[in-house]
Coordinates of C-alpha atoms and ligand atoms in Angstrom, one line a residue:
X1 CA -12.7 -16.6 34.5
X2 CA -12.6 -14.9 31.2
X3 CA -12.6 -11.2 31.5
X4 CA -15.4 -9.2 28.6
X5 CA -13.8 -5.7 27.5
X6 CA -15.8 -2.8 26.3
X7 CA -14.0 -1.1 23.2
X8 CA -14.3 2.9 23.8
X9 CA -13.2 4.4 20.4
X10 CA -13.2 7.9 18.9
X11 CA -12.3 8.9 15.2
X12 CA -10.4 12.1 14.0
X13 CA -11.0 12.6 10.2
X14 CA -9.1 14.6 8.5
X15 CA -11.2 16.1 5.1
X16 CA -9.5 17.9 2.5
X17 CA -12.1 20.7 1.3
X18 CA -13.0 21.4 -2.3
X19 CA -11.7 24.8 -2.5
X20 CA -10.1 26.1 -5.7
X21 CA -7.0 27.4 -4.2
X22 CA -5.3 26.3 -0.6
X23 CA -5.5 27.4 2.6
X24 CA -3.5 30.7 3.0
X25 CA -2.4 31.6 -0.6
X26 CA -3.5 31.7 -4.0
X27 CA -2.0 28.8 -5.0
X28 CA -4.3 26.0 -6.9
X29 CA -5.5 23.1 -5.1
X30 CA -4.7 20.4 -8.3
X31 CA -4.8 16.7 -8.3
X32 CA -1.4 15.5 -7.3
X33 CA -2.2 12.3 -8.9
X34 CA -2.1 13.5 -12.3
X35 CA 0.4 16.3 -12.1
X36 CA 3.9 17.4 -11.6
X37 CA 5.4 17.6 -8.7
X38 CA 5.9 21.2 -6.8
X39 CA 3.8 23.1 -9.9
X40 CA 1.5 24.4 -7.6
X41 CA 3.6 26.0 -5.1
X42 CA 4.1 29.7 -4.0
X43 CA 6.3 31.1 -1.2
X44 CA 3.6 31.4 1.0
X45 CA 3.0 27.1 1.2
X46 CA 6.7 26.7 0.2
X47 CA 7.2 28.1 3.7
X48 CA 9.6 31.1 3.1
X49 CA 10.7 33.7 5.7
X50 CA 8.5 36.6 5.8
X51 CA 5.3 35.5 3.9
X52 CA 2.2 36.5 5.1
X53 CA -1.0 34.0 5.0
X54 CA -4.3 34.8 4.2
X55 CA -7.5 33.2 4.7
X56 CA -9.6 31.2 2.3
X57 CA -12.9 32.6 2.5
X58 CA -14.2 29.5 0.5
X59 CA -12.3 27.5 2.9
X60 CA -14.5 28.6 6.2
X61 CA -17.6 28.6 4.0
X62 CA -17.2 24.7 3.3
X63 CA -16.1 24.3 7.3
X64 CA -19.3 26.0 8.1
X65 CA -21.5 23.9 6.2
X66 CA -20.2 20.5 7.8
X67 CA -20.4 22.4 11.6
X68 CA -24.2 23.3 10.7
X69 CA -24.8 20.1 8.9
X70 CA -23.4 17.9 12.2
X71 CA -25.5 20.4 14.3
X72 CA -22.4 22.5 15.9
X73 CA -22.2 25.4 17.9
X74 CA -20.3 27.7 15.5
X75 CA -17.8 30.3 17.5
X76 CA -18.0 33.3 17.3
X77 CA -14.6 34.0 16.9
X78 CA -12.0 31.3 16.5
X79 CA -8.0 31.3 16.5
X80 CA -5.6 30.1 14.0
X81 CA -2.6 28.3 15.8
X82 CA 1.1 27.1 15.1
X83 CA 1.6 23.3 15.7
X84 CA 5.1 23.5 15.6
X85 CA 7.1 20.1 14.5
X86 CA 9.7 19.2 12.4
X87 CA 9.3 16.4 9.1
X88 CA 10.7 17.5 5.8
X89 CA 7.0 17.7 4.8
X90 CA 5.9 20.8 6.6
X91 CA 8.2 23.1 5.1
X92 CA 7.5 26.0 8.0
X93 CA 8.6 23.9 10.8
X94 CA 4.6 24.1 12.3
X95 CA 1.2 23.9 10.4
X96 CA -1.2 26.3 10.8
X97 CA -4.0 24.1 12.6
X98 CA -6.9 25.6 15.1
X99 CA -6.4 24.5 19.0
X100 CA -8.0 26.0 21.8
X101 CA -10.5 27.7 19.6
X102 CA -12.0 25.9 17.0
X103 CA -14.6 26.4 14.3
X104 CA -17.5 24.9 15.7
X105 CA -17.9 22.5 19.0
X106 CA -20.7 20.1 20.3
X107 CA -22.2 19.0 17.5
X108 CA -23.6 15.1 16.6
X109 CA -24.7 12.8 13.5
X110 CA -27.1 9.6 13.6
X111 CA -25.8 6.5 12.0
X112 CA -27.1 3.2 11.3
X113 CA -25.8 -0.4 12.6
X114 CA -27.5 -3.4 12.6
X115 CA -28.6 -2.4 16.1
X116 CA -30.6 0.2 14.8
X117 CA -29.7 4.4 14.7
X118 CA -27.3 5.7 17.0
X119 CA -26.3 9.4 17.8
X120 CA -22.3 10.1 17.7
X121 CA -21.1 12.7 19.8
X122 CA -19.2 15.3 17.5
X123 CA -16.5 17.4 19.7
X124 CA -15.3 20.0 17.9
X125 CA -14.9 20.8 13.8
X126 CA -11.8 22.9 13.0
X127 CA -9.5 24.1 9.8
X128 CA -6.0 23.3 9.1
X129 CA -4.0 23.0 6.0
X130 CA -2.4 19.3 4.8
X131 CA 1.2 18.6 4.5
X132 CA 3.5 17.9 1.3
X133 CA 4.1 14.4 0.5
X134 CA 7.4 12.2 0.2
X135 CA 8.1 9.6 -1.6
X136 CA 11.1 7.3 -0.4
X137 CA 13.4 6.2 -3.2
X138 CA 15.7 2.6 -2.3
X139 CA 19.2 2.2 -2.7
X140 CA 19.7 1.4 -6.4
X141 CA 23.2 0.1 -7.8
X142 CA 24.6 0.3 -10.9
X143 CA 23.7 -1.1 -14.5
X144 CA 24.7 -0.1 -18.0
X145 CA 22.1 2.5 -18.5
X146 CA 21.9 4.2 -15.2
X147 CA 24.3 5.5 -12.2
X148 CA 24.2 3.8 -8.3
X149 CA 22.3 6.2 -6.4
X150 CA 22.0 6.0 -2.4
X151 CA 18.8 6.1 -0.7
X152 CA 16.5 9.4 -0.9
X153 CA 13.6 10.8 -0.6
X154 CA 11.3 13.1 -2.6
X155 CA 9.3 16.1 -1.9
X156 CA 6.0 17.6 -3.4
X157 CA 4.8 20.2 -2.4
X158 CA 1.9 20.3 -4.3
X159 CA -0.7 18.9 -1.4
X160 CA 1.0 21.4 1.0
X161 CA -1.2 24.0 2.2
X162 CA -4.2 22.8 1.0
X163 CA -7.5 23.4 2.9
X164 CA -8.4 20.4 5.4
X165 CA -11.3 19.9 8.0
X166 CA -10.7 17.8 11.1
X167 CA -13.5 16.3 12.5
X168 CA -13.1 15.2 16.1
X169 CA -16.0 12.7 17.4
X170 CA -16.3 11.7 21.6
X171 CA -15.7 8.9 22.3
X172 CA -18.4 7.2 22.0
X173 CA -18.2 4.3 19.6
X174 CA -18.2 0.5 20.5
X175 CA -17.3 -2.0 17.8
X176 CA -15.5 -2.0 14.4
X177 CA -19.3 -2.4 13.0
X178 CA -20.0 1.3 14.4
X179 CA -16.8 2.6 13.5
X180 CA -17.2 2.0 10.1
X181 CA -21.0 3.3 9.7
X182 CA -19.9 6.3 11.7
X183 CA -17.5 6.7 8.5
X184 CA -19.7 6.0 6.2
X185 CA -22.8 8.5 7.4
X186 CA -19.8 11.2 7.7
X187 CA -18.4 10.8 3.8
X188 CA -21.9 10.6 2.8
X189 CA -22.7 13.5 4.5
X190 CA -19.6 15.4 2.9
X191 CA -20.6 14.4 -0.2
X192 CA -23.8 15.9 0.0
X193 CA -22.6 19.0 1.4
X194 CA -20.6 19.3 -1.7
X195 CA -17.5 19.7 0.0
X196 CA -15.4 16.7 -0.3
X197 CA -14.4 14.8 -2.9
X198 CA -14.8 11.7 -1.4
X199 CA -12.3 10.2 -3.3
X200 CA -10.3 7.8 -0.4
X201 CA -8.1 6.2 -2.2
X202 CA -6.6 9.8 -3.0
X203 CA -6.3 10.7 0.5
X204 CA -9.9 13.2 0.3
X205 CA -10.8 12.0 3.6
X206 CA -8.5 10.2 6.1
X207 CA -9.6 8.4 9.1
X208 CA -7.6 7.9 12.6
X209 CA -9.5 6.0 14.9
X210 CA -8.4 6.2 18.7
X211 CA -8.9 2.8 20.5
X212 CA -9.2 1.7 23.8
X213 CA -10.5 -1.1 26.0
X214 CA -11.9 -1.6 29.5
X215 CA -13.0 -4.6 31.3
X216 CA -17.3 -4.5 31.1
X217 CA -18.9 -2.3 34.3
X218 CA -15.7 -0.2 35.0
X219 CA -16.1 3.7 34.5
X220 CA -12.6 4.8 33.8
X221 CA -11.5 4.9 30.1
X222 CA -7.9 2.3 29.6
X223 CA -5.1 3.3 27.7
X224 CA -5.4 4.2 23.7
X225 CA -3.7 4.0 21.1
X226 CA -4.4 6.0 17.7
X227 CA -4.0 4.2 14.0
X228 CA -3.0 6.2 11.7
X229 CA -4.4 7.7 8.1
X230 CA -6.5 4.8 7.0
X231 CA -8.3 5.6 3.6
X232 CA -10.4 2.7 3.1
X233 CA -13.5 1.5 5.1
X234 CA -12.6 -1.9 5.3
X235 CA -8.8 -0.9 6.5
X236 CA -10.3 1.3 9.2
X237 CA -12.8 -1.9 10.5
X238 CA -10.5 -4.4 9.9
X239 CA -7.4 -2.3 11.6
X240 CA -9.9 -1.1 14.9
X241 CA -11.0 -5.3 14.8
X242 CA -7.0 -6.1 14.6
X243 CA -6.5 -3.4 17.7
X244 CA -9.5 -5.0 20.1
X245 CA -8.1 -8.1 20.0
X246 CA -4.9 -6.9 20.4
X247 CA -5.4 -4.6 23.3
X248 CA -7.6 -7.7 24.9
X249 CA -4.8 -10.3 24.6
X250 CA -2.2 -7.6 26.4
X251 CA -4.6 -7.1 29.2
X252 CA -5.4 -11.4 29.6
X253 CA -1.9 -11.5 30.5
X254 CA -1.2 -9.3 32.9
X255 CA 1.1 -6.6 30.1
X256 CA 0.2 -2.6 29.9
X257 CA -1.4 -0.8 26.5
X258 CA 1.1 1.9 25.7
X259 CA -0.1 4.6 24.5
X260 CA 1.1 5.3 20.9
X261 CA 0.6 5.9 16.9
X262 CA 0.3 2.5 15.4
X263 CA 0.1 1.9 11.6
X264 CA -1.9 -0.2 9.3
X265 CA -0.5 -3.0 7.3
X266 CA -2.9 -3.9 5.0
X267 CA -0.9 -7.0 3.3
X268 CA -0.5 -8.7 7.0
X269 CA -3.5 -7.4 8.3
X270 CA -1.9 -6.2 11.8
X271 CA -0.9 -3.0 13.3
X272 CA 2.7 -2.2 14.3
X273 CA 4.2 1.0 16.2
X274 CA 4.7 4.2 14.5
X275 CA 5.9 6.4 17.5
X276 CA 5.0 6.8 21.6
X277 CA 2.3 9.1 21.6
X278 CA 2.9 13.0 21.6
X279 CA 1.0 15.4 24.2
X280 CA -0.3 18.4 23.2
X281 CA 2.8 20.3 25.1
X282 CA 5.2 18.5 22.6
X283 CA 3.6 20.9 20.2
X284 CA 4.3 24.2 21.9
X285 CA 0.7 25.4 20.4
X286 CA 0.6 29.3 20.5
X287 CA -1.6 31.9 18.5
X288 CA -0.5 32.0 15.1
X289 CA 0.8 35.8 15.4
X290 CA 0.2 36.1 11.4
X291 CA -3.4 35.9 11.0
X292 CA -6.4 37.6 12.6
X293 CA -9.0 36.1 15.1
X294 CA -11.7 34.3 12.6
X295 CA -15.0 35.9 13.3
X296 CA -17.8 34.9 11.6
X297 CA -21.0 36.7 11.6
X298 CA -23.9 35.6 12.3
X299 CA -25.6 36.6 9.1
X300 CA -23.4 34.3 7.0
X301 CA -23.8 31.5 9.6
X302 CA -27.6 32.2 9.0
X303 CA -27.2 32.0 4.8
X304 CA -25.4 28.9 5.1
X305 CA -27.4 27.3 7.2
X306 CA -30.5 28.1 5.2
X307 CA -28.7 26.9 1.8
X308 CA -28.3 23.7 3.4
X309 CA -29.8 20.5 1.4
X310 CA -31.6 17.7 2.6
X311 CA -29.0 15.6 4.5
X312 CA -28.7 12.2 4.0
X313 CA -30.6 11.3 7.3
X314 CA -33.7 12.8 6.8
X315 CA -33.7 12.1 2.9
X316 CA -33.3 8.4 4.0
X317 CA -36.1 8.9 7.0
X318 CA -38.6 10.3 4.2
X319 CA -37.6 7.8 2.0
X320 CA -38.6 5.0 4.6
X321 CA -42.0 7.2 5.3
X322 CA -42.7 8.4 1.9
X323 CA -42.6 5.1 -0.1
X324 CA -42.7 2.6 2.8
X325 CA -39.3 1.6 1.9
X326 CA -37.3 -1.0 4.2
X327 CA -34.3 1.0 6.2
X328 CA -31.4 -0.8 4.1
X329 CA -32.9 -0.2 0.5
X330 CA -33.5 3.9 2.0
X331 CA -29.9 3.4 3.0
X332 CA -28.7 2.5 0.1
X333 CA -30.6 4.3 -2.0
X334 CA -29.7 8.0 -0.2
X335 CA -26.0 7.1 0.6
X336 CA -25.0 9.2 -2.6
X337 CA -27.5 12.3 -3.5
X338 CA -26.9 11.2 -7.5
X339 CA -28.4 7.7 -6.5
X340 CA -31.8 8.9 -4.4
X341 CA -32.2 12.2 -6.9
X342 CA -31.9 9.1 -10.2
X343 CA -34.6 6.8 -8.1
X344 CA -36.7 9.8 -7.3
X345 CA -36.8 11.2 -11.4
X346 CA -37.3 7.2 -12.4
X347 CA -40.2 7.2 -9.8
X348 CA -41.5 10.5 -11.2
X349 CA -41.7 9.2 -14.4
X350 CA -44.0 6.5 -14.3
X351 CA -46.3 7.0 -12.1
X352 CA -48.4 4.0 -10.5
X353 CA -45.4 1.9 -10.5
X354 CA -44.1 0.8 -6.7
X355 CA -41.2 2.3 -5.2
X356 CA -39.9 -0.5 -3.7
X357 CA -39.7 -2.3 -8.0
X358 CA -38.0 0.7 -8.6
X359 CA -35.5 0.3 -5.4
X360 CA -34.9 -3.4 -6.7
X361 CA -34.1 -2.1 -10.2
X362 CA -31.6 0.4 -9.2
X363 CA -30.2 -1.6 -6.3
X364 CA -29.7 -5.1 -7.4
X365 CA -29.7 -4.7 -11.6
X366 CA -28.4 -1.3 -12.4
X367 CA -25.7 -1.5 -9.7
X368 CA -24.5 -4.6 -10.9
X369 CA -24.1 -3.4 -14.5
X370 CA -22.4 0.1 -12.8
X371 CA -20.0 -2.4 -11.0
X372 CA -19.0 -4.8 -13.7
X373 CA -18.6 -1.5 -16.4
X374 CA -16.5 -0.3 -13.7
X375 CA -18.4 3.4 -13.8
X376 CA -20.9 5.2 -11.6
X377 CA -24.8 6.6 -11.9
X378 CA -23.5 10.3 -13.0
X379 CA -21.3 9.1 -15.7
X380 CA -23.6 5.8 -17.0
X381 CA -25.5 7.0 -20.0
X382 CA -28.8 4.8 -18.7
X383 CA -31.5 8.3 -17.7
X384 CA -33.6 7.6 -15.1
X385 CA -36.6 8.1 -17.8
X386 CA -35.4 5.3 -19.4
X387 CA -35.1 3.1 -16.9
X388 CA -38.7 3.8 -16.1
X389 CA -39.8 3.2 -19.6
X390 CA -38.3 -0.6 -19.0
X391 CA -39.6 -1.0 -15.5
X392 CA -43.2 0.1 -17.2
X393 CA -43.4 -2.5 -19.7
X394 CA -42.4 -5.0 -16.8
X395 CA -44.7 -3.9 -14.6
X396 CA -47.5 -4.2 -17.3
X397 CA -46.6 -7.5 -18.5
X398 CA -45.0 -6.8 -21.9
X399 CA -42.0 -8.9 -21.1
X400 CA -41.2 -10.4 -18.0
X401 CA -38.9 -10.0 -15.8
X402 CA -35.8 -12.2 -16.9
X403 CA -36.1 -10.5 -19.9
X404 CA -36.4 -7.2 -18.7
X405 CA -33.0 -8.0 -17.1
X406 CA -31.5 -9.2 -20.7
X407 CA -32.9 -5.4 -22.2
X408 CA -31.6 -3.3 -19.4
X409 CA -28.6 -4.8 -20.1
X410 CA -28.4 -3.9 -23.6
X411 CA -29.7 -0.4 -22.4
X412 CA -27.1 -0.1 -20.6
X413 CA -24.4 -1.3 -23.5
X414 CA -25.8 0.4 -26.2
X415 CA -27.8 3.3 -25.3
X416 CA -31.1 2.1 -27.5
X417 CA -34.2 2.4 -25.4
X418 CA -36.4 -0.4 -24.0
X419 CA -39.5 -0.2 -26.8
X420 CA -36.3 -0.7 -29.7
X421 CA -34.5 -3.6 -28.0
X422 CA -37.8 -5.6 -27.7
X423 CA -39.1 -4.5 -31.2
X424 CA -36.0 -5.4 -32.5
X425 CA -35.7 -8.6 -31.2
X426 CA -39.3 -10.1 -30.8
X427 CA -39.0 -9.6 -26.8
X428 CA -42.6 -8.8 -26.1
X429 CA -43.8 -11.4 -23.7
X430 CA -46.5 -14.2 -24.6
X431 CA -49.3 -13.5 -22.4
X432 CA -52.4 -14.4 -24.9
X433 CA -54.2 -17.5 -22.8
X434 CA -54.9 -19.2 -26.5
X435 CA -51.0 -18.8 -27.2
X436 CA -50.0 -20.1 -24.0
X437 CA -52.4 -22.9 -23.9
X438 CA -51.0 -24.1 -27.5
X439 CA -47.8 -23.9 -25.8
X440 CA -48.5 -26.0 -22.6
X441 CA -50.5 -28.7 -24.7
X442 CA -47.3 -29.4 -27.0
X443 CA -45.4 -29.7 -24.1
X444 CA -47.6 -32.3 -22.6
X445 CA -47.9 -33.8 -25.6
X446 CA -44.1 -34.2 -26.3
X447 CA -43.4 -35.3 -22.7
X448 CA -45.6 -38.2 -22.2
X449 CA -43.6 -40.2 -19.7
X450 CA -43.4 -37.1 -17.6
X451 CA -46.7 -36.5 -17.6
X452 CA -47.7 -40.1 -16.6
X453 CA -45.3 -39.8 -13.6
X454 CA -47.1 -36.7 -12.3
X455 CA -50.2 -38.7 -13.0
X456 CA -48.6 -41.3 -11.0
X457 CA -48.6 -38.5 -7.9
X458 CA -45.2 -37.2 -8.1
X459 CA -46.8 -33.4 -8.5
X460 CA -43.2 -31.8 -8.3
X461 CA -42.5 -32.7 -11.7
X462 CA -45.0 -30.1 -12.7
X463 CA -42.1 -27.7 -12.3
X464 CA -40.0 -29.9 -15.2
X465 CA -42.7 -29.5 -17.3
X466 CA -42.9 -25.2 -16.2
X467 CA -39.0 -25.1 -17.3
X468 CA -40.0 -27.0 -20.9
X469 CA -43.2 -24.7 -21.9
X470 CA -41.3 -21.5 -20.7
X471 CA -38.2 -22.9 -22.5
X472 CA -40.2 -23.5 -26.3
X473 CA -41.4 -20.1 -25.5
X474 CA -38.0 -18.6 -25.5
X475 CA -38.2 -17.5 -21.8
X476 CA -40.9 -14.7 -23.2
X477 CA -44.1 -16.3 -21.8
X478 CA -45.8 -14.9 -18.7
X479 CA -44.6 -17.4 -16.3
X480 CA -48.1 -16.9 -14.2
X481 CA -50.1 -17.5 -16.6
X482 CA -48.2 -20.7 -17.9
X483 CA -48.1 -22.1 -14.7
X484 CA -52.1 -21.6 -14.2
X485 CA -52.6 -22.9 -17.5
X486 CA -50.1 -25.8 -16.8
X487 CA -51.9 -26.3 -13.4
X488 CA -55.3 -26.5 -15.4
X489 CA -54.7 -29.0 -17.9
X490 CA -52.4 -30.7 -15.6
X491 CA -56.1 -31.3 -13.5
X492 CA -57.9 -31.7 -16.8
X493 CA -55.8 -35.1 -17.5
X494 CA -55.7 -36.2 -14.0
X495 CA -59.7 -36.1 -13.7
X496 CA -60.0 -38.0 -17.4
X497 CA -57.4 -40.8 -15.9
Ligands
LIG501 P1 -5.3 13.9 20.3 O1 -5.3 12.6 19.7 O2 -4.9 15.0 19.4 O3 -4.6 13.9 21.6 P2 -7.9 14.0 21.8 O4 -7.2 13.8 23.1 O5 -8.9 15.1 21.7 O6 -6.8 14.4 20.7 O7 -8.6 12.7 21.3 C1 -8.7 12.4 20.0 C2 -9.8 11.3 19.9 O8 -9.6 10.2 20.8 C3 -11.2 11.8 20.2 O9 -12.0 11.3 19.2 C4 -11.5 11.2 21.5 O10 -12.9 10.9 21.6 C5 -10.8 9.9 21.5 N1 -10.4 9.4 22.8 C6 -9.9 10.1 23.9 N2 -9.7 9.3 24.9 C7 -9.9 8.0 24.5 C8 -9.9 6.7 25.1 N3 -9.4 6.5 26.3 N4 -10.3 5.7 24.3 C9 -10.7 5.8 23.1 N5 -10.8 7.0 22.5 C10 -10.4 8.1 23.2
LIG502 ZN1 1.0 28.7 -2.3
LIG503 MG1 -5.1 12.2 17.8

């Protein structure tokens, strides 16, 4: 007999905030991508003796928003305390993290799966500040232009002490599939709050899912282990995929899952040991004895709240509602706030015309050109306004819609509006009846054989004969009409015959 497991997974993400300066000193928070090493450093992040830290105001303001927006009990108070580890990254010997007494608690966030919405347990919100970063330097020997150096390792110190949120969820998650929309509905959502800069591949947002397995019907949770800092979507489902089957396969044969940090390799696709897990002991947490209690009034909990925007859940629920839109274009469509603000001026501005055109537009044609260019909505020059000018003269039969694609194209390349692009190249579709009927005659005229087999009975060649007229009209004809009129005198011959 085949034993079925239950996955049980939880995710801690870890969010780097879009503050100006870091945690607890003045110091700017700069892209360490595209500057020098250690030019943002103070000796308050450098970890000197006998700095004092202060606390980011803007810091707690952005933690705020995500506790409200995941619908959090906000503490009162809550206490800033020393993890205390060694790595040559954390320069004091401990981070400043919050244990015991976090930011905000008991909050939750709907996501979607193919199974339909879903509400995820939140745990607990809290602030910390991120670590430097090393970069390990091989052996090299020596050649004419350069020296042997040993083995060595780097440090910049420009990432440490910068403002992160961790966001701790219950475990209540069930499949790779859920994992990854739970993700997805939290960057979106940290996007929207303005926040984040959801920038993964930078390290902006950092996801460590905690996995574990049980055989169907029990009520105790197995062993887990945690995967560590995966900044892709499809790392995080393929690595928690990787990890069920892993877990499973241990547990057919009779072996234990130890609990411990594994780590993703992307190239082989498999997860391998990092460390055995540490307990919270290991840490020696105590009250960081250089900063205050955090209280937060209620007032400014109040403000924040109130300056909330439409989250991403209920734009995409009054998007369904609103302009009967299916749950995957709404989904798409509100993921990003730039993408359902740009389909909601487009709508605006041509009024009569059907969401759901305006939803294929966006979605299948303008992402595709987005995605090929390489770029995004915000920095495309394509306005919304001019996207519904094009959609408009579809919609009302002045070209059609393969060549609607052809000008939104050139849009897109060149910047000229719709009206020009047809002008300029004799786009306008042929939808006179006396036009098209000339058309569909000289095809029938110059495809005799063809026509004789369709009088013969074989009616699918009628669609041949569609492909010809449309093709001596340069694609610009209005294919209903044509295929009416082509229909029509189709009968006409048939009846003389
Ligand atoms: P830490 O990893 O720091 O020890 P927690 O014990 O609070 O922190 O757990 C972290 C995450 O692991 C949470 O998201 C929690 O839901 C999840 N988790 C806890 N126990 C299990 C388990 N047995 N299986 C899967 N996930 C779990
Ligand atoms: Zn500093
Ligand atoms: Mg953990």
């Amino acid at each position: 007999m085949t034993i079925v497991y239950e996955p049980i997974i939880g995710l801690e993400v870890h969010a780097e905030l879009a503050t100006h300066s870091k945690m607890f000193c003045a110091c700017p928070v700069v892209d360490t991508t595209q500057v020098e090493p250690n030019v943002a450093v103070c000796p308050v992040c450098a970890g000197m003796p006998g700095v004092l830290p202060v606390v980011n105001q803007k810091a707690v303001e952005l933690g705020l928003r995500v506790a409200l927006a995941l619908d959090c009990e906000i503490a009162p108070c809550s206490l800033f305390a020393r993890k205390n580890y060694f790595y040559p990254d954390l320069p004091k010997g401990y981070q400043i993290s919050q244990y015991e007494n976090p930011l905000a608690v008991n909050g939750k966030i709907t996501i979607h799966t193919s199974q339909g919405e879903k509400v995820v347990r939140i745990r607990r919100v809290h602030l910390e500040e991120d670590t430097g970063k090393l970069t390990h330097i091989a052996e090299s020997v020596k050649n004419s232009e350069t020296e042997a150096t040993p083995a060595h390792t780097l440090i910049d110190l420009n990432r440490a002490g910068v403002p992160l949120l961790e966001i701790v969820t219950e475990p209540d998650l069930h499949s790779a599939e859920q994992v990854g929309a739970y993700a997805r509905a939290l960057h979106s959502l940290l996007r929207y709050l303005k926040v984040n800069s959801g920038d993964m591949q930078k390290g902006a947002m950092r996801i460590e899912p905690n996995i574990s397995i049980r055989p169907e019907g029990s009520v105790t949770f197995g062993i887990r282990c945690e995967i560590k800092n995966l900044n892709s979507f499809r790392a995080l489902e393929r690595s928690v995929d990787y990890e069920i089957q892993r877990q499973s396969i241990l547990l057919d044969e009779g072996k234990p899952v130890i609990q411990e940090t594994r780590g993703w390799v992307d190239e082989q696709g498999i997860t391998v040991t990092q460390r055995s897990k540490e307990e919270a002991h290991d840490y020696r947490y105590f009250p960081e004895p250089d900063l205050p209690p955090l209280v937060v009034e209620r007032e400014w909990v109040e403000q924040i709240r109130a300056s909330l925007p439409e989250l991403p859940i209920a734009r995409l629920r009054r998007f369904q509602s609103q302009y009967q839109l299916s749950a995957y274009d709404a989904e798409v469509l509100t993921a990003e706030q730039e993408t359902a603000d740009y389909f909601e001026t487009a709508l605006a501005a041509a009024p009569g015309i059907s969401p759901k055109m305006f939803a294929n537009w966006i979605c299948g044609e303008l992402f595709g050109l987005l995605n090929q260019a390489q770029t995004s909505l915000v920095d495309c020059s394509l306005s919304p306004q001019s996207l519904a000018d094009l959609v408009r003269l579809v919609a009302a039969g002045e070209i059609n819609q393969g060549t609607g694609k052809t000008v939104l194209a050139e849009m897109f390349n060149s910047g000229k509006e719709a009206e020009a692009i047809i002008a300029d190249h004799g786009l306008r579709q042929i939808s006179d009846g006396d036009a098209i009927a000339g058309l569909v005659r000289q095809a029938l005229e110059n495809n005799p054989s063809q026509v004789q087999t369709y009088l013969g009975g074989k009616t699918s060649i009628a669609q041949w004969l569609f492909g010809q007229v449309m093709k001596s009209a340069k694609g610009q004809a209005n294919p209903q009409v044509v295929r009416q009129e082509l229909n029509k005198q189709l009968e006409g011959l048939k009846n003389q015959s």
